[in-house]
CSV table of C-alpha atoms and ligand atoms in Angstrom, one decimal:
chain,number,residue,atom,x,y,z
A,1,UNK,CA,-146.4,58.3,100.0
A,2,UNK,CA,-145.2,62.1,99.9
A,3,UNK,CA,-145.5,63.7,103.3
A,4,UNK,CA,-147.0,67.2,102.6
A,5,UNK,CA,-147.5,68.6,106.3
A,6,UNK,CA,-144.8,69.3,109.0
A,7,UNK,CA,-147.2,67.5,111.4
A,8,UNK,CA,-146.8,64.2,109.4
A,9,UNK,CA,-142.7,65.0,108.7
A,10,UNK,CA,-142.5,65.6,112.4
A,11,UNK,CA,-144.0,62.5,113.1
A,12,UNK,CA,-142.2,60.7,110.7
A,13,UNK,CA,-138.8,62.2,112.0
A,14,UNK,CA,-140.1,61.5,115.7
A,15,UNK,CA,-137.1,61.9,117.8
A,16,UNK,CA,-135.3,64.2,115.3
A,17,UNK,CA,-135.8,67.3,117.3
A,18,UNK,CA,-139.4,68.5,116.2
A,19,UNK,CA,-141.6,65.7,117.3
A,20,UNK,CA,-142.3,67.8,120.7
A,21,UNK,CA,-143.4,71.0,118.8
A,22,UNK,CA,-147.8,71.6,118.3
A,23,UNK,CA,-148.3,70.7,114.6
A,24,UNK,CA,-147.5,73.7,112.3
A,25,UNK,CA,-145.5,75.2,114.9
A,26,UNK,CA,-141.9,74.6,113.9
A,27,UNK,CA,-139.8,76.6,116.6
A,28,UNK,CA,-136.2,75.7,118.1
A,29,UNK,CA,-135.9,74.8,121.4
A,30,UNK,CA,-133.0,76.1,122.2
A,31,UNK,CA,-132.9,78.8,119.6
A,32,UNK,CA,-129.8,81.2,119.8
A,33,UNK,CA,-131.4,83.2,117.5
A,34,UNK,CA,-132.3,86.8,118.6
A,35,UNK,CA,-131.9,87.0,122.8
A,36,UNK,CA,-132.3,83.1,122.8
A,37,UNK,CA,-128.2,83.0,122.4
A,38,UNK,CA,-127.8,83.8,126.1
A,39,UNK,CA,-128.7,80.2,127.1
A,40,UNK,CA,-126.0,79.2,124.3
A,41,UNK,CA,-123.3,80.4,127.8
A,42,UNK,CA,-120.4,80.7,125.7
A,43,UNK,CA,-119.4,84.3,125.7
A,44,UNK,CA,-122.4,85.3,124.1
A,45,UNK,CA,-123.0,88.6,125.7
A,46,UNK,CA,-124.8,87.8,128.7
A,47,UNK,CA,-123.5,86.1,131.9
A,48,UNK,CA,-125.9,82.8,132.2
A,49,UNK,CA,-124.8,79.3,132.9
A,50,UNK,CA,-126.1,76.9,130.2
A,51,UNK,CA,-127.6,74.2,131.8
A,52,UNK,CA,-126.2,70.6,131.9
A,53,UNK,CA,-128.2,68.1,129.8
A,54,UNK,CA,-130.7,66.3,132.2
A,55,UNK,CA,-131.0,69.5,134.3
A,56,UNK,CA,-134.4,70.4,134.5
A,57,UNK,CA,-135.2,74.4,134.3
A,58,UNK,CA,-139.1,73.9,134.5
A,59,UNK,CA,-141.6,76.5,135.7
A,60,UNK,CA,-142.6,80.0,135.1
A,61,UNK,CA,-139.4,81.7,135.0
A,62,UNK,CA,-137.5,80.1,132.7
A,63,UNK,CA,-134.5,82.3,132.0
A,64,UNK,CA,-134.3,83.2,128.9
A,65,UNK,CA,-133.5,86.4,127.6
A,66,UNK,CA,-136.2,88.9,127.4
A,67,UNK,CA,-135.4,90.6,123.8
A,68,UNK,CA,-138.4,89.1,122.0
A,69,UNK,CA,-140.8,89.2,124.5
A,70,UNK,CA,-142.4,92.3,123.4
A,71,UNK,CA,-143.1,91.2,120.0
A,72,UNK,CA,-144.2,87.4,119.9
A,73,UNK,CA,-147.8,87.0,120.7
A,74,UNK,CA,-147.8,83.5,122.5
A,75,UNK,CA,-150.9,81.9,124.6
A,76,UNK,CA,-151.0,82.4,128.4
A,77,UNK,CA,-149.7,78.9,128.4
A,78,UNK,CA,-147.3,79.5,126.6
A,79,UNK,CA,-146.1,82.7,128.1
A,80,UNK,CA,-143.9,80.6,130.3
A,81,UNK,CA,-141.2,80.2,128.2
A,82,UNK,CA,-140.2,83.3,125.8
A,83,UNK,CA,-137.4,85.0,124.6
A,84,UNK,CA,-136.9,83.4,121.3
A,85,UNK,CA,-137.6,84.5,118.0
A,86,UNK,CA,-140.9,83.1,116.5
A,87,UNK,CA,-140.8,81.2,119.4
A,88,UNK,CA,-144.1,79.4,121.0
A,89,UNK,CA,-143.0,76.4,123.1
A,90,UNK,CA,-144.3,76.1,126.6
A,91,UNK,CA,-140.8,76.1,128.5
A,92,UNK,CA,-141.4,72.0,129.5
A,93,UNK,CA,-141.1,71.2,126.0
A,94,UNK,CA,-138.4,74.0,125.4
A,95,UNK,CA,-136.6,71.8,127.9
A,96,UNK,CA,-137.4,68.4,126.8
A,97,UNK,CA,-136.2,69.5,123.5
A,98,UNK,CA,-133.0,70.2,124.6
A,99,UNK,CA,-132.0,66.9,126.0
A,100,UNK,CA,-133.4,65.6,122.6
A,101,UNK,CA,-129.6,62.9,122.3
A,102,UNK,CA,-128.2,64.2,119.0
A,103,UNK,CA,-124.7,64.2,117.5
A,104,UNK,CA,-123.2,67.1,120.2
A,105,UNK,CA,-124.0,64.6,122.6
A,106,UNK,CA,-121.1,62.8,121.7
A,107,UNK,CA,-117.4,63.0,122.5
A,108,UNK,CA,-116.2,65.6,120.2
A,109,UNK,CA,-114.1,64.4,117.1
A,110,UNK,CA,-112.9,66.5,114.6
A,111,UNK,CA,-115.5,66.0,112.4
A,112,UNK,CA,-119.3,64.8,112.5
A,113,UNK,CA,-122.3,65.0,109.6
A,114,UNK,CA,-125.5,64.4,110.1
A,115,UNK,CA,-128.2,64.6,107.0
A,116,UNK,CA,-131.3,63.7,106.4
A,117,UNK,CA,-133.4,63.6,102.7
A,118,UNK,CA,-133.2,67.0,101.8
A,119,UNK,CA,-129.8,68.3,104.2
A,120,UNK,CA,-126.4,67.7,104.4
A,121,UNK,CA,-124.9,69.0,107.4
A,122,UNK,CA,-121.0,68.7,107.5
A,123,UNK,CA,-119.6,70.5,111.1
A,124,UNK,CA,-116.2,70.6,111.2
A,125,UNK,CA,-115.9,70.7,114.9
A,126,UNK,CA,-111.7,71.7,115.0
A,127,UNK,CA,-112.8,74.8,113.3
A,128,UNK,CA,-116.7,75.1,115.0
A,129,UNK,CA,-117.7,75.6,111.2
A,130,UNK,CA,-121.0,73.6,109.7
A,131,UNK,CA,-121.8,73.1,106.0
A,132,UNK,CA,-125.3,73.2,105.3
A,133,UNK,CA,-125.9,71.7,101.3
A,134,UNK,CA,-129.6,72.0,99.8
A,135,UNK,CA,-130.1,68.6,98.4
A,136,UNK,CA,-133.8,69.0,96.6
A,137,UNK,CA,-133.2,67.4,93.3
A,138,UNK,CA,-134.1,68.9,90.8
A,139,UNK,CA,-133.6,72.6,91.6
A,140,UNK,CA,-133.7,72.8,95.3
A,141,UNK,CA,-136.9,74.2,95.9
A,142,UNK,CA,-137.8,75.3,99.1
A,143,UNK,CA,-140.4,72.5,99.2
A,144,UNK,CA,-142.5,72.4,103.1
A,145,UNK,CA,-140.4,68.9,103.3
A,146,UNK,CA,-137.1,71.0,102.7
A,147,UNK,CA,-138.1,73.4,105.2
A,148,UNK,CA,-138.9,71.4,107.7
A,149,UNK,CA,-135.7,69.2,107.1
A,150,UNK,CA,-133.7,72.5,107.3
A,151,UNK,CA,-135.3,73.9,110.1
A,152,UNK,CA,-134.3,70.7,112.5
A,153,UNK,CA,-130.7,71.0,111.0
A,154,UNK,CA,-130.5,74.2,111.3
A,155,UNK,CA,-132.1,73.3,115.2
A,156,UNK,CA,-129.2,71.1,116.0
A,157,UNK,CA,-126.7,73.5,115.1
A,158,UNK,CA,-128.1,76.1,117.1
A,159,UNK,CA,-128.0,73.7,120.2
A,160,UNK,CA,-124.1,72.5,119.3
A,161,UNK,CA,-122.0,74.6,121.4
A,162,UNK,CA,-119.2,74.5,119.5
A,163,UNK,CA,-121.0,75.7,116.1
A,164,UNK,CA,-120.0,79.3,115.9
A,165,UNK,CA,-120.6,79.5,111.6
A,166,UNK,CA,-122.7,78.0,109.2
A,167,UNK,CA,-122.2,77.9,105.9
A,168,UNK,CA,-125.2,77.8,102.8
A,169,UNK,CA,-124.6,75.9,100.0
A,170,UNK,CA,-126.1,73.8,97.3
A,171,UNK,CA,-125.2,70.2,96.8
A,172,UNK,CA,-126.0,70.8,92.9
A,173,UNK,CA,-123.6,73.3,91.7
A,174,UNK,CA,-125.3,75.6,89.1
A,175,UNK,CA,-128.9,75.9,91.1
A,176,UNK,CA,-127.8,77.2,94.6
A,177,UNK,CA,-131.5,77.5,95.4
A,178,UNK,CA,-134.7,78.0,92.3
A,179,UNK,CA,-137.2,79.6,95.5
A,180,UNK,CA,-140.4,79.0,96.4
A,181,UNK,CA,-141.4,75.6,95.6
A,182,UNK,CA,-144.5,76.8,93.5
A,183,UNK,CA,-146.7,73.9,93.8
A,184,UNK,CA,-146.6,74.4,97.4
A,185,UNK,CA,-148.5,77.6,96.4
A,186,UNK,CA,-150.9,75.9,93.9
A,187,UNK,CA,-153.7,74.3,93.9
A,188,UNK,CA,-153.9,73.6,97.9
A,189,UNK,CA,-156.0,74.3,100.1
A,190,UNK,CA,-156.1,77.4,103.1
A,191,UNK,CA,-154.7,75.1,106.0
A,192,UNK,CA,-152.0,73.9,103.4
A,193,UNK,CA,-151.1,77.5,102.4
A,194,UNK,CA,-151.4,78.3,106.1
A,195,UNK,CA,-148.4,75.8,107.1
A,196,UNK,CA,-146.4,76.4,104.3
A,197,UNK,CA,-145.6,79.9,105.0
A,198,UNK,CA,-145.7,79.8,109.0
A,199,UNK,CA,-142.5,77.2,107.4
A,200,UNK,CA,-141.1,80.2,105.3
A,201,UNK,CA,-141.5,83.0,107.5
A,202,UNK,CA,-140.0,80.5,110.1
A,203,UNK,CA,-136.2,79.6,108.4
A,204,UNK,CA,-136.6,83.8,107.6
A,205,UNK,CA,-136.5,84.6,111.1
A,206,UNK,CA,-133.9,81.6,112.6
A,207,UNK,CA,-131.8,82.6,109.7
A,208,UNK,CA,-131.7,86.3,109.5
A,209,UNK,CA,-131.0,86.5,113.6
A,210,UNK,CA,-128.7,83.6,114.0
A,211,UNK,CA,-126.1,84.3,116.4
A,212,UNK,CA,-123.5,82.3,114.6
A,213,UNK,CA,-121.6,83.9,111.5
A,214,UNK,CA,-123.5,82.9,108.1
A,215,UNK,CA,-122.1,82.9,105.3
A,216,UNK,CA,-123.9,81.9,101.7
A,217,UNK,CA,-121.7,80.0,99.4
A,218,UNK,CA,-123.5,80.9,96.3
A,219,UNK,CA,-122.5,78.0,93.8
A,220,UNK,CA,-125.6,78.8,90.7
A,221,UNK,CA,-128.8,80.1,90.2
A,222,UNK,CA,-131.0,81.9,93.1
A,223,UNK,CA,-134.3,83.5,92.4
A,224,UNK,CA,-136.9,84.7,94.5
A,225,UNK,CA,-136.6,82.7,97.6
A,226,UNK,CA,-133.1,81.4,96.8
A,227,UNK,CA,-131.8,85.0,96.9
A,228,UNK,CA,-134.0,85.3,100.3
A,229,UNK,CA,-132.1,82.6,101.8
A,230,UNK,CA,-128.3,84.1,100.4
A,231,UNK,CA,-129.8,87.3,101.9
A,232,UNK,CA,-130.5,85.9,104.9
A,233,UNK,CA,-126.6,85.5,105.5
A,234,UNK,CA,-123.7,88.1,106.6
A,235,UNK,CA,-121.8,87.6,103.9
A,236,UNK,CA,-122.6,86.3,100.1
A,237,UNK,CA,-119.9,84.6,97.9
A,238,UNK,CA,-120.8,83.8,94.3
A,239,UNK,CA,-119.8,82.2,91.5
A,240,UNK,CA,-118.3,84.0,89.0
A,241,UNK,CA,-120.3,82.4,85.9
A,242,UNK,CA,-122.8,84.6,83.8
A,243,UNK,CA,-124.9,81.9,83.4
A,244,UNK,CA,-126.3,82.3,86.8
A,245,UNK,CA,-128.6,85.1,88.1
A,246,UNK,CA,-129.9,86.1,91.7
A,247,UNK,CA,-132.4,88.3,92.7
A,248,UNK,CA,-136.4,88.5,93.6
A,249,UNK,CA,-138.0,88.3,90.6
A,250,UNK,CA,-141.6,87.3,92.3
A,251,UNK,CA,-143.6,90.4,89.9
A,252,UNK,CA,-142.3,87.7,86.6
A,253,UNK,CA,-144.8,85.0,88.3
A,254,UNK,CA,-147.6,87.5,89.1
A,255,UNK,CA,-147.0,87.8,92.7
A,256,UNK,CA,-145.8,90.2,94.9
A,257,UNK,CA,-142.8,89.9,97.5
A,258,UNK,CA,-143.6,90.2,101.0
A,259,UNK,CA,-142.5,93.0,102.9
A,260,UNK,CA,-140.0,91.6,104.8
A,261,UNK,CA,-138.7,90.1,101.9
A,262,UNK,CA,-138.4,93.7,100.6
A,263,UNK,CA,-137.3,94.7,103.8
A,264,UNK,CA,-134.2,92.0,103.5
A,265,UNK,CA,-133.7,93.4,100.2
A,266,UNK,CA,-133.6,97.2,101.1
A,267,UNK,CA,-131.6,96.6,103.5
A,268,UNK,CA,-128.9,95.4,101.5
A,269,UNK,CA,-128.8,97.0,98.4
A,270,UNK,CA,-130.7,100.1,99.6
A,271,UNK,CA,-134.1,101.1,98.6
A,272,UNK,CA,-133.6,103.0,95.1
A,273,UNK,CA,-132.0,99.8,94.1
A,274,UNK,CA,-134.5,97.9,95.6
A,275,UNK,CA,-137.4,99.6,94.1
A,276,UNK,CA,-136.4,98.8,90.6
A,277,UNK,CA,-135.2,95.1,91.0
A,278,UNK,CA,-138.6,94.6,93.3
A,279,UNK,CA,-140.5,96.0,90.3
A,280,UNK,CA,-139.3,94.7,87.4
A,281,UNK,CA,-138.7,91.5,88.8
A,282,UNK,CA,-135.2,91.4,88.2
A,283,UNK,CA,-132.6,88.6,88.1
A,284,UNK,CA,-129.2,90.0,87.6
A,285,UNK,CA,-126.0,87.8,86.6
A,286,UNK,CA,-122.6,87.7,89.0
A,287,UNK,CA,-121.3,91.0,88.0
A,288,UNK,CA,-124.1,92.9,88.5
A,289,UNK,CA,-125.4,91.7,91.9
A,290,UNK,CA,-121.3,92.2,92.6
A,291,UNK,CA,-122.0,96.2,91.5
A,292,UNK,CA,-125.3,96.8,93.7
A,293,UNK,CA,-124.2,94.8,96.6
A,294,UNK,CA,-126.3,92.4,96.5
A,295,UNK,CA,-123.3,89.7,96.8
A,296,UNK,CA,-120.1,90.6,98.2
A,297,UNK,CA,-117.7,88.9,96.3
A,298,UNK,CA,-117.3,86.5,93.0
A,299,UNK,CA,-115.1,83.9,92.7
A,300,UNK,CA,-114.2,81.0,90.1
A,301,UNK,CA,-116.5,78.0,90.6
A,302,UNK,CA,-114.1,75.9,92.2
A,303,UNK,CA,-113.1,78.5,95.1
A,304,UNK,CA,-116.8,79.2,96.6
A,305,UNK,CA,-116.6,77.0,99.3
A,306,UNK,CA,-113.0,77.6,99.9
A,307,UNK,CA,-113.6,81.3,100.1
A,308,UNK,CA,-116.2,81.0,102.3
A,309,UNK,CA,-114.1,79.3,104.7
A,310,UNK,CA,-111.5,81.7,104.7
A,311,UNK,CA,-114.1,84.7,104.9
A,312,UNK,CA,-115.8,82.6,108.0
A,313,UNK,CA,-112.3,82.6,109.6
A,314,UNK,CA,-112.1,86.2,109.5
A,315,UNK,CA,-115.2,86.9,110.6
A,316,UNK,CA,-115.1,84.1,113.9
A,317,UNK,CA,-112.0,86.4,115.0
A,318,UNK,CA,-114.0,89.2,116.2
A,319,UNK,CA,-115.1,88.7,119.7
A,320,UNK,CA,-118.0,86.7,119.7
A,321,UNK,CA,-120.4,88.8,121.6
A,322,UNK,CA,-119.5,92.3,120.1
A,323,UNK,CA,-120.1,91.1,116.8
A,324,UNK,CA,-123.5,89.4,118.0
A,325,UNK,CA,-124.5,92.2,119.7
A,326,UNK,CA,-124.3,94.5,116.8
A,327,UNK,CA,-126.0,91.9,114.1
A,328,UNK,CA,-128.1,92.3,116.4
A,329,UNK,CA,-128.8,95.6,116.7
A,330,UNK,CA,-128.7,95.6,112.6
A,331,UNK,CA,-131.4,93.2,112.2
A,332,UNK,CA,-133.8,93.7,115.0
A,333,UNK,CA,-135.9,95.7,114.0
A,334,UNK,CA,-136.5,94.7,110.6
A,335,UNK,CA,-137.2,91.0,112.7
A,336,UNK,CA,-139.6,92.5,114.4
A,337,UNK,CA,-141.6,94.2,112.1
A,338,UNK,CA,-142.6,90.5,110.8
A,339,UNK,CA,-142.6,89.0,114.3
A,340,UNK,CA,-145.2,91.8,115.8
A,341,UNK,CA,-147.8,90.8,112.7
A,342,UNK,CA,-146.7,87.2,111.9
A,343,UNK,CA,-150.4,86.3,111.5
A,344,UNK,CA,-151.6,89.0,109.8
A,345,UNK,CA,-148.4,88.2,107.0
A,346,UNK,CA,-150.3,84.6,107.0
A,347,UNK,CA,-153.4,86.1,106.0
A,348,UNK,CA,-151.9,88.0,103.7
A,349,UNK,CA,-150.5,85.2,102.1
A,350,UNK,CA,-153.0,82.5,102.3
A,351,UNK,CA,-155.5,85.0,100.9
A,352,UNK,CA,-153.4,86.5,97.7
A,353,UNK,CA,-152.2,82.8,96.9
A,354,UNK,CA,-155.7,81.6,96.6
A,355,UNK,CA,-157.1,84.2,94.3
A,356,UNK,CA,-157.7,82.5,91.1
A,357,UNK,CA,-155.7,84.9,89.1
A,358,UNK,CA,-153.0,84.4,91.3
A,359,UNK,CA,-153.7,80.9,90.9
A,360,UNK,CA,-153.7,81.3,87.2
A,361,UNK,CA,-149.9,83.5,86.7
A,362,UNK,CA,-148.8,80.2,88.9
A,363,UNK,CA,-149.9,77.5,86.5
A,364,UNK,CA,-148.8,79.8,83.9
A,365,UNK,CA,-145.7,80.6,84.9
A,366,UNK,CA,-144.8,76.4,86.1
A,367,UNK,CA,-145.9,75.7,82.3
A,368,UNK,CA,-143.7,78.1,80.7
A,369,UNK,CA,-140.9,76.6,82.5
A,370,UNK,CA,-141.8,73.2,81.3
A,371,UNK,CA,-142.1,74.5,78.0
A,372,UNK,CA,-138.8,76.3,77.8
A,373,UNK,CA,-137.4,72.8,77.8
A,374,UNK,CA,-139.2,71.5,74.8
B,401,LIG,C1,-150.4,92.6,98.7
B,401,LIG,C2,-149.1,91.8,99.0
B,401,LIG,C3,-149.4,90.4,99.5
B,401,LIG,C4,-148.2,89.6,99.4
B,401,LIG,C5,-148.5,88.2,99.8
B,401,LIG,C6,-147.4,87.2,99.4
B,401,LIG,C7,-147.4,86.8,98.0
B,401,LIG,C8,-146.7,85.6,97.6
B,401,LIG,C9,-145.2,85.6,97.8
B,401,LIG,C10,-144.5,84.4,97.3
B,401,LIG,C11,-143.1,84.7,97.2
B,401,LIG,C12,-142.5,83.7,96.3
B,401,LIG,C13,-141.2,83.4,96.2
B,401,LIG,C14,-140.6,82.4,95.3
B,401,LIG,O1,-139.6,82.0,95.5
B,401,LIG,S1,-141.5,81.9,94.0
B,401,LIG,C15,-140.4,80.8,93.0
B,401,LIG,C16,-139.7,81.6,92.1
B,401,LIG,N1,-138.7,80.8,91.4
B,401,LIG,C17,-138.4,81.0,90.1
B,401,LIG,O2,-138.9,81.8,89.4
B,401,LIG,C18,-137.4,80.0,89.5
B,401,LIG,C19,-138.0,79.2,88.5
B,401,LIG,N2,-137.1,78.2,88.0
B,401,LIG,C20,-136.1,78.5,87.1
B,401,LIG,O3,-135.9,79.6,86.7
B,401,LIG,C21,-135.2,77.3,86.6
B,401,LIG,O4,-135.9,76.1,87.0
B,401,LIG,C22,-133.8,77.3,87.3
B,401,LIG,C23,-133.0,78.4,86.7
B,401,LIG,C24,-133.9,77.4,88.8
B,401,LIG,C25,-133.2,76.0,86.9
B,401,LIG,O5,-133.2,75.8,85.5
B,401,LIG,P1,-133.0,74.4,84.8
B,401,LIG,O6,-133.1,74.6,83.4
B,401,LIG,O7,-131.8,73.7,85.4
B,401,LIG,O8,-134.2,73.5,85.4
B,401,LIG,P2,-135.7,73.5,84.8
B,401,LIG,O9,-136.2,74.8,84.6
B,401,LIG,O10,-135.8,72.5,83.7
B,401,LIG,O11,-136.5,72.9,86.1
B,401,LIG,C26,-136.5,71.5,86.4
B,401,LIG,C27,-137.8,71.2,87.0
B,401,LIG,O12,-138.0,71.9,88.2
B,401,LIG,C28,-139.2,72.7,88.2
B,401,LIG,N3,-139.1,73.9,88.9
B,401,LIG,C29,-138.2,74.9,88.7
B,401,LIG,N4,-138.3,75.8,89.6
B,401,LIG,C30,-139.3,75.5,90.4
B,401,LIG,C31,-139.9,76.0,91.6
B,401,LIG,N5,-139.5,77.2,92.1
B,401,LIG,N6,-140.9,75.4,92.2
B,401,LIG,C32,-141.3,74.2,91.7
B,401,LIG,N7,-140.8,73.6,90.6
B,401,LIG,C33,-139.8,74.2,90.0
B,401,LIG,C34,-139.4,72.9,86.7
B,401,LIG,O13,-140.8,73.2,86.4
B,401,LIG,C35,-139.0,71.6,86.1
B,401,LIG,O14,-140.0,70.6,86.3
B,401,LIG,P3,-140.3,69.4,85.3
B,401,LIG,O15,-139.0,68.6,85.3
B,401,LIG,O16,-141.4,68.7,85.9
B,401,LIG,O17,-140.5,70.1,84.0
């Protein structure tokens, strides 16, 4: 039977790192993602002691960084534990979480993997490098079951100490990522709608202000919410085959790009740029995304993963906390502009997706992708 709810993936996963979290609530425990990197106690810009696993840091001052604080809007309850972006956990479960036994609890070896249906993780632990393949057959849509798979992947790697770079890629060379998975947004109901982009705006925020060094290893095709994941990176290599495009083409389906989507965008490319790819929707081949800035480099097909490697190696030589400092300070704000309305985007979302025109440009749109096959 499909599973169509984090609640029911959770509990199907139990154990995997998500089974503590309040259903529709997918947050990391031991996030390093925006001040939550402090508890990560490897020269990560603040002096703090990372605890031992079974040392228990309960109680109402749980000490965490305070750089979020002013923008998540958590319960009283809740209040106990912040610092994290997008982060709701009472600091118990935080806690709980992070003794959760999981690969890093292992002696190290030079390599380890860990996947699950939808992820292949592959951390190279000589080189504190992990490889993070889609694997959502056909195209690798960003289903709620992908998200959630990616989310406690991306979880683990954000509690592994020696993980210092990720990189994106697709298991399927030639469809890197095809976005959105658009029956997700059709034909569901509110709560459905509801989970499925607290999910979205969830891998936004844990990607965008990772600590570690991402790099997207663009190997085909990445529209709409493919390009939002490559954009989510620090650094974007492509392939260098016409036959694929990128970009945010969410006006061809009849809908609209959310703002920090646009944000993402603008901040990249710039917002002259933005404003006519956000408008007309469009998907621009290698060569062109190369020209705007929207990647940062081509290569032959065979070489994207190689390259990316060699790009991460560059990148892990700047001193660690300088160069998170400064994402940092790069990203923040735009972070926060989503973080201080998260429910209002929701809203947003749940009520434009439901509007049976909008419902009608999906069905549409789905059909004349069947039909281009024919
Ligand atoms: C006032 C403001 C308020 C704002 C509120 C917010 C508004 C909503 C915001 C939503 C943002 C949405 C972001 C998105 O990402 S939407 C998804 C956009 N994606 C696309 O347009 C890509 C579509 N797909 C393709 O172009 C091609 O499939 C692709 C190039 C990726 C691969 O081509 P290929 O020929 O290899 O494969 P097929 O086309 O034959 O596809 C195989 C099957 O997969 C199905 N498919 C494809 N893409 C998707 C998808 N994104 N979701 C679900 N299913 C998808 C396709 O239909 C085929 O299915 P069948 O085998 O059953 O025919």
């Amino acid at each position: 039977m499909a599973l169509r709810t984090v609640s029911a993936l959770k509990r199907r996963l139990g154990g995997a790192g998500l089974g503590l979290l309040r259903s529709g609530q997918i947050s990391s425990a031991a996030g390093r993602s925006g001040a939550g990197r402090a508890r990560a106690g490897r020269g990560r810009g603040v002096a703090w002691t990372r605890p031992r696993l079974g040392e228990e840091q309960l109680g109402p001052t749980c000490p965490v960084g305070p750089t979020w604080e002013s923008v998540s809007r958590p319960s009283s309850t809740d209040r106990k534990c912040l610092g994290r972006a997008g982060n709701f956990l009472p600091c118990a479960a935080q806690h709980r979480l992070e003794k959760t036994p999981s690969y890093i609890d292992y002696p190290a070896t030079a390599r380890r993997s860990f996947s699950n249906h939808r992820v292949i993780v592959d951390m190279d632990q000589s080189l504190g490098v992990a490889t993070i393949k889609i694997k959502n057959p056909p195209v690798n849509s960003l289903s709620l079951e992908l998200l959630t798979e990616f989310l406690i992947g991306w979880e683990k790697l954000e509690n592994d100490k020696s993980c210092k770079g990720v990189i994106l890629t697709s298991n399927y060379p030639k469809i890197f990522s095809a976005g959105l998975d658009i029956l997700e947004m059709c034909g569901k109901n509110a709560a459905h709608y509801t989970e499925y982009w607290k999910a979205v705006q969830e891998l936004w925020l844990k990607l965008y202000m990772s600590n570690m060094v991402v790099i997207a290893a663009i190997n085909g095709s990445s529209p709409a919410g493919g390009c939002l994941l490559a954009l989510t990176s620090d650094y974007r290599v492509m392939a260098d085959n016409p036959k694929y495009t990128i970009g945010l083409n969410e006006t061809l389906l009849g809908i609209v790009a959310p703002f920090w989507f646009k944000d993402n965008l603008v901040n990249t490319i710039g917002n002259r740029a933005s404003e006519q790819a956000l408008q007309l929707g469009l998907l621009f081949s290698p060569a062109e995304a190369l020209k705007i800035g929207l990647v940062d480099q081509l290569v032959p097909e065979d070489k994207v993963q190689s390259t990316a490697l060699s790009v991460m190696s560059q990148w892990l030589k700047i001193p660690d906390h300088a160069r998170q400092l400064t994402k940092t300070m790069m990203r923040k704000p735009t972070a926060d502009l989503l973080l201080k309305q998260r429910e209002a985007d929701i809203d947003n979302f749940v009520r434009f997706i439901s509007r049976d025109g909008i419902q009608k440009s999906l069905h549409m749109y789905l059909k004349a992708l069947k039909e281009r096959k024919e």
